[in-house]
PDB file of C-alpha atoms in Angstrom:
ATOM      1  CA  MET J   1      91.305 113.504  73.087  1.00 66.00           C
ATOM      2  CA  LYS J   2      89.460 110.869  74.909  1.00 72.00           C
ATOM      3  CA  ILE J   3      91.295 107.524  75.323  1.00 68.00           C
ATOM      4  CA  PRO J   4      88.893 104.661  76.050  1.00 63.00           C
ATOM      5  CA  HIS J   5      89.679 102.959  78.828  1.00 53.00           C
ATOM      6  CA  TYR J   6      91.667  99.863  77.325  1.00 58.00           C
ATOM      7  CA  GLU J   7      90.818 100.777  73.914  1.00 65.00           C
ATOM      8  CA  THR J   8      93.391  99.425  71.274  1.00 70.00           C
ATOM      9  CA  SER J   9      95.014 102.151  69.977  1.00 80.00           C
ATOM     10  CA  TYR J  10      96.071 104.100  73.403  1.00 85.00           C
ATOM     11  CA  PHE J  11      96.161  99.901  75.290  1.00 90.00           C
ATOM     12  CA  LEU J  12     100.502 101.313  75.135  1.00 93.00           C
ATOM     13  CA  PHE J  13      99.556 104.540  77.967  1.00 94.00           C
ATOM     14  CA  SER J  14      97.535 101.872  79.835  1.00 92.00           C
ATOM     15  CA  ASN J  15      99.624 100.480  83.738  1.00 95.00           C
ATOM     16  CA  PHE J  16      98.365  97.442  82.211  1.00 95.00           C
ATOM     17  CA  SER J  17     100.266  97.578  78.922  1.00 96.00           C
ATOM     18  CA  PRO J  18     103.071  94.895  78.716  1.00 96.00           C
ATOM     19  CA  HIS J  19     105.995  97.658  78.896  1.00 98.00           C
ATOM     20  CA  LYS J  20     108.380  96.513  81.804  1.00 98.00           C
ATOM     21  CA  LEU J  21     110.208  99.155  83.379  1.00 97.00           C
ATOM     22  CA  VAL J  22     113.027  99.947  85.845  1.00 98.00           C
ATOM     23  CA  TYR J  23     112.373 102.658  88.302  1.00 98.00           C
ATOM     24  CA  LYS J  24     114.709 102.834  91.290  1.00 97.00           C
ATOM     25  CA  GLY J  25     117.001 100.508  90.313  1.00 98.00           C
ATOM     26  CA  VAL J  26     114.488  97.104  90.071  1.00 98.00           C
ATOM     27  CA  GLU J  27     112.887  96.327  87.051  1.00 98.00           C
ATOM     28  CA  TYR J  28     108.732  95.545  86.781  1.00 99.00           C
ATOM     29  CA  PRO J  29     107.120  94.282  84.417  1.00 99.00           C
ATOM     30  CA  THR J  30     104.209  96.437  84.090  1.00 99.00           C
ATOM     31  CA  LEU J  31     104.001 100.505  84.907  1.00 99.00           C
ATOM     32  CA  GLU J  32     101.117  98.873  87.364  1.00 98.00           C
ATOM     33  CA  HIS J  33     103.617  96.380  89.613  1.00 99.00           C
ATOM     34  CA  ALA J  34     105.362  99.325  89.536  1.00 99.00           C
ATOM     35  CA  PHE J  35     103.068 101.326  90.895  1.00 99.00           C
ATOM     36  CA  GLN J  36     101.085  99.372  93.473  1.00 99.00           C
ATOM     37  CA  THR J  37     104.742  98.365  94.746  1.00 99.00           C
ATOM     38  CA  GLN J  38     105.025 101.750  96.020  1.00 99.00           C
ATOM     39  CA  LYS J  39     102.567 102.040  98.229  1.00 98.00           C
ATOM     40  CA  PHE J  40     104.189  99.757 100.158  1.00 98.00           C
ATOM     41  CA  LEU J  41     107.371 100.323 102.272  1.00 97.00           C
ATOM     42  CA  ASP J  42     108.475  96.183 103.494  1.00 96.00           C
ATOM     43  CA  GLU J  43     110.126  94.631 101.428  1.00 97.00           C
ATOM     44  CA  PRO J  44     107.811  90.642 101.643  1.00 97.00           C
ATOM     45  CA  THR J  45     105.547  92.589 100.592  1.00 97.00           C
ATOM     46  CA  ARG J  46     106.797  94.956  97.370  1.00 98.00           C
ATOM     47  CA  GLU J  47     108.028  91.701  96.411  1.00 98.00           C
ATOM     48  CA  GLU J  48     104.987  89.910  96.252  1.00 98.00           C
ATOM     49  CA  VAL J  49     103.178  92.580  94.305  1.00 98.00           C
ATOM     50  CA  ARG J  50     106.741  93.088  92.507  1.00 98.00           C
ATOM     51  CA  ASN J  51     106.301  89.394  91.277  1.00 98.00           C
ATOM     52  CA  ALA J  52     102.532  89.121  90.808  1.00 99.00           C
ATOM     53  CA  GLN J  53     101.726  86.946  87.251  1.00 98.00           C
ATOM     54  CA  SER J  54      99.668  89.638  85.841  1.00 98.00           C
ATOM     55  CA  PRO J  55      99.332  93.517  86.344  1.00 98.00           C
ATOM     56  CA  LEU J  56      95.262  93.077  87.694  1.00 98.00           C
ATOM     57  CA  MET J  57      96.857  90.382  90.389  1.00 98.00           C
ATOM     58  CA  ALA J  58      98.841  93.061  91.745  1.00 99.00           C
ATOM     59  CA  PHE J  59      96.633  96.206  91.531  1.00 98.00           C
ATOM     60  CA  ASN J  60      94.528  93.639  93.933  1.00 98.00           C
ATOM     61  CA  ILE J  61      96.820  92.999  96.268  1.00 98.00           C
ATOM     62  CA  GLY J  62      98.191  96.831  95.813  1.00 97.00           C
ATOM     63  CA  ARG J  63      94.010  97.213  96.888  1.00 95.00           C
ATOM     64  CA  SER J  64      93.828  94.925  99.843  1.00 96.00           C
ATOM     65  CA  ARG J  65      96.746  94.605 101.948  1.00 95.00           C
ATOM     66  CA  PRO J  66      97.149  96.118 104.982  1.00 94.00           C
ATOM     67  CA  GLY J  67     100.385  98.282 105.847  1.00 94.00           C
ATOM     68  CA  LYS J  68     100.157 100.985 103.273  1.00 97.00           C
ATOM     69  CA  ARG J  69     102.379 103.825 103.651  1.00 97.00           C
ATOM     70  CA  GLU J  70     101.165 106.488 105.818  1.00 97.00           C
ATOM     71  CA  ASP J  71     102.066 109.189 103.134  1.00 98.00           C
ATOM     72  CA  TRP J  72     100.925 107.423 100.201  1.00 98.00           C
ATOM     73  CA  SER J  73      97.594 109.869  99.597  1.00 96.00           C
ATOM     74  CA  ARG J  74      99.956 112.467  99.190  1.00 98.00           C
ATOM     75  CA  ILE J  75     102.477 110.889  96.928  1.00 98.00           C
ATOM     76  CA  LYS J  76     100.449 109.157  95.041  1.00 98.00           C
ATOM     77  CA  LEU J  77     100.284 111.676  92.026  1.00 98.00           C
ATOM     78  CA  ASN J  78     103.927 112.305  92.041  1.00 98.00           C
ATOM     79  CA  ILE J  79     104.926 108.212  91.876  1.00 98.00           C
ATOM     80  CA  MET J  80     102.466 107.704  88.755  1.00 98.00           C
ATOM     81  CA  TYR J  81     104.087 111.219  87.461  1.00 98.00           C
ATOM     82  CA  GLU J  82     107.659 109.483  87.421  1.00 99.00           C
ATOM     83  CA  LEU J  83     106.603 105.975  86.589  1.00 99.00           C
ATOM     84  CA  LEU J  84     104.811 107.654  83.264  1.00 98.00           C
ATOM     85  CA  ARG J  85     108.346 109.336  82.290  1.00 98.00           C
ATOM     86  CA  GLU J  86     110.610 106.213  82.964  1.00 98.00           C
ATOM     87  CA  LYS J  87     107.790 104.169  80.672  1.00 99.00           C
ATOM     88  CA  VAL J  88     108.089 106.753  77.928  1.00 98.00           C
ATOM     89  CA  MET J  89     111.743 107.440  78.303  1.00 98.00           C
ATOM     90  CA  GLN J  90     112.467 103.397  78.269  1.00 99.00           C
ATOM     91  CA  HIS J  91     110.003 102.964  75.259  1.00 99.00           C
ATOM     92  CA  GLU J  92     110.262 105.183  71.841  1.00 98.00           C
ATOM     93  CA  GLU J  93     106.857 103.554  71.047  1.00 97.00           C
ATOM     94  CA  VAL J  94     104.785 105.157  74.007  1.00 97.00           C
ATOM     95  CA  LYS J  95     106.609 108.339  73.705  1.00 97.00           C
ATOM     96  CA  ASP J  96     105.963 108.373  69.687  1.00 96.00           C
ATOM     97  CA  ALA J  97     102.646 107.740  70.814  1.00 94.00           C
ATOM     98  CA  LEU J  98     102.189 110.218  72.452  1.00 95.00           C
ATOM     99  CA  MET J  99     103.721 112.702  71.204  1.00 96.00           C
ATOM    100  CA  LYS J 100     101.346 111.983  67.977  1.00 93.00           C
ATOM    101  CA  THR J 101      99.083 113.365  70.322  1.00 91.00           C
ATOM    102  CA  GLY J 102     100.179 116.723  69.505  1.00 93.00           C
ATOM    103  CA  ASP J 103      98.502 119.406  72.216  1.00 92.00           C
ATOM    104  CA  LYS J 104      94.810 117.772  72.924  1.00 90.00           C
ATOM    105  CA  GLU J 105      93.423 116.801  76.051  1.00 90.00           C
ATOM    106  CA  ILE J 106      93.905 113.348  77.142  1.00 91.00           C
ATOM    107  CA  VAL J 107      90.973 112.004  78.699  1.00 90.00           C
ATOM    108  CA  GLU J 108      91.123 108.313  80.006  1.00 88.00           C
ATOM    109  CA  GLU J 109      87.916 107.477  79.532  1.00 86.00           C
ATOM    110  CA  ASN J 110      87.179 105.020  82.462  1.00 86.00           C
ATOM    111  CA  PRO J 111      83.397 105.379  84.085  1.00 88.00           C
ATOM    112  CA  ASN J 112      84.817 102.791  87.035  1.00 90.00           C
ATOM    113  CA  ASP J 113      87.434 105.501  88.131  1.00 93.00           C
ATOM    114  CA  ASP J 114      86.514 109.247  89.177  1.00 95.00           C
ATOM    115  CA  PHE J 115      89.971 109.949  90.062  1.00 96.00           C
ATOM    116  CA  TRP J 116      92.378 108.914  87.762  1.00 95.00           C
ATOM    117  CA  GLY J 117      89.940 109.037  85.158  1.00 92.00           C
ATOM    118  CA  SER J 118      86.717 110.387  83.751  1.00 91.00           C
ATOM    119  CA  GLY J 119      84.697 108.712  85.952  1.00 93.00           C
ATOM    120  CA  LYS J 120      80.490 108.202  84.768  1.00 93.00           C
ATOM    121  CA  ASP J 121      79.587 110.883  84.313  1.00 92.00           C
ATOM    122  CA  GLY J 122      83.139 112.469  82.888  1.00 90.00           C
ATOM    123  CA  ARG J 123      83.853 114.759  85.404  1.00 94.00           C
ATOM    124  CA  GLY J 124      86.010 112.498  87.096  1.00 96.00           C
ATOM    125  CA  ALA J 125      89.514 114.238  88.621  1.00 97.00           C
ATOM    126  CA  ASN J 126      91.616 112.746  84.800  1.00 95.00           C
ATOM    127  CA  HIS J 127      94.652 112.622  87.187  1.00 97.00           C
ATOM    128  CA  MET J 128      96.161 110.096  84.366  1.00 95.00           C
ATOM    129  CA  GLY J 129      95.661 112.063  81.361  1.00 94.00           C
ATOM    130  CA  LYS J 130      96.363 114.760  83.334  1.00 96.00           C
ATOM    131  CA  ALA J 131      99.960 113.281  84.152  1.00 97.00           C
ATOM    132  CA  LEU J 132     100.534 112.026  80.611  1.00 96.00           C
ATOM    133  CA  MET J 133     100.165 115.635  79.148  1.00 96.00           C
ATOM    134  CA  ARG J 134     102.451 116.776  81.608  1.00 97.00           C
ATOM    135  CA  VAL J 135     104.977 114.301  80.596  1.00 98.00           C
ATOM    136  CA  ARG J 136     104.357 115.033  77.474  1.00 97.00           C
ATOM    137  CA  ASP J 137     104.540 118.588  77.713  1.00 97.00           C
ATOM    138  CA  GLU J 138     108.169 117.870  79.149  1.00 97.00           C
ATOM    139  CA  LEU J 139     109.707 115.981  76.402  1.00 96.00           C
ATOM    140  CA  LYS J 140     108.336 119.142  73.655  1.00 95.00           C
ATOM    141  CA  THR J 141     110.529 121.452  76.153  1.00 92.00           C
ATOM    142  CA  GLN J 142     114.157 118.965  75.558  1.00 86.00           C
TER     143      GLN J 142
END
């Protein structure tokens, strides 16, 4: 199942969807806010990202600020998985939509992202789709 980047019917899977979530005791306006915040250890930057007016602003701050944690490249996949799991568990409509995908492969069709999405040629790593499928598979065993 291919999920077009920001396609309306699957937008609830997007990091930019307006689903608040609580992660490690802190509330975030969107998953994107939570993810970008985790890149930093200093509280002023974390708060700036968390309080960004939109997920796009949080994304831009997270990409542009110096001082990212040294272990970020090693932990970012697990952080994304944890955040997706929290989002799904905290929002029944997201959980229902994910479970309705059945056993289909979930591919985030994003031509601009070879890491999280499918990339231009469809050969991207699709880590977002893989994380969603991992959450779905865990829910099936519960």
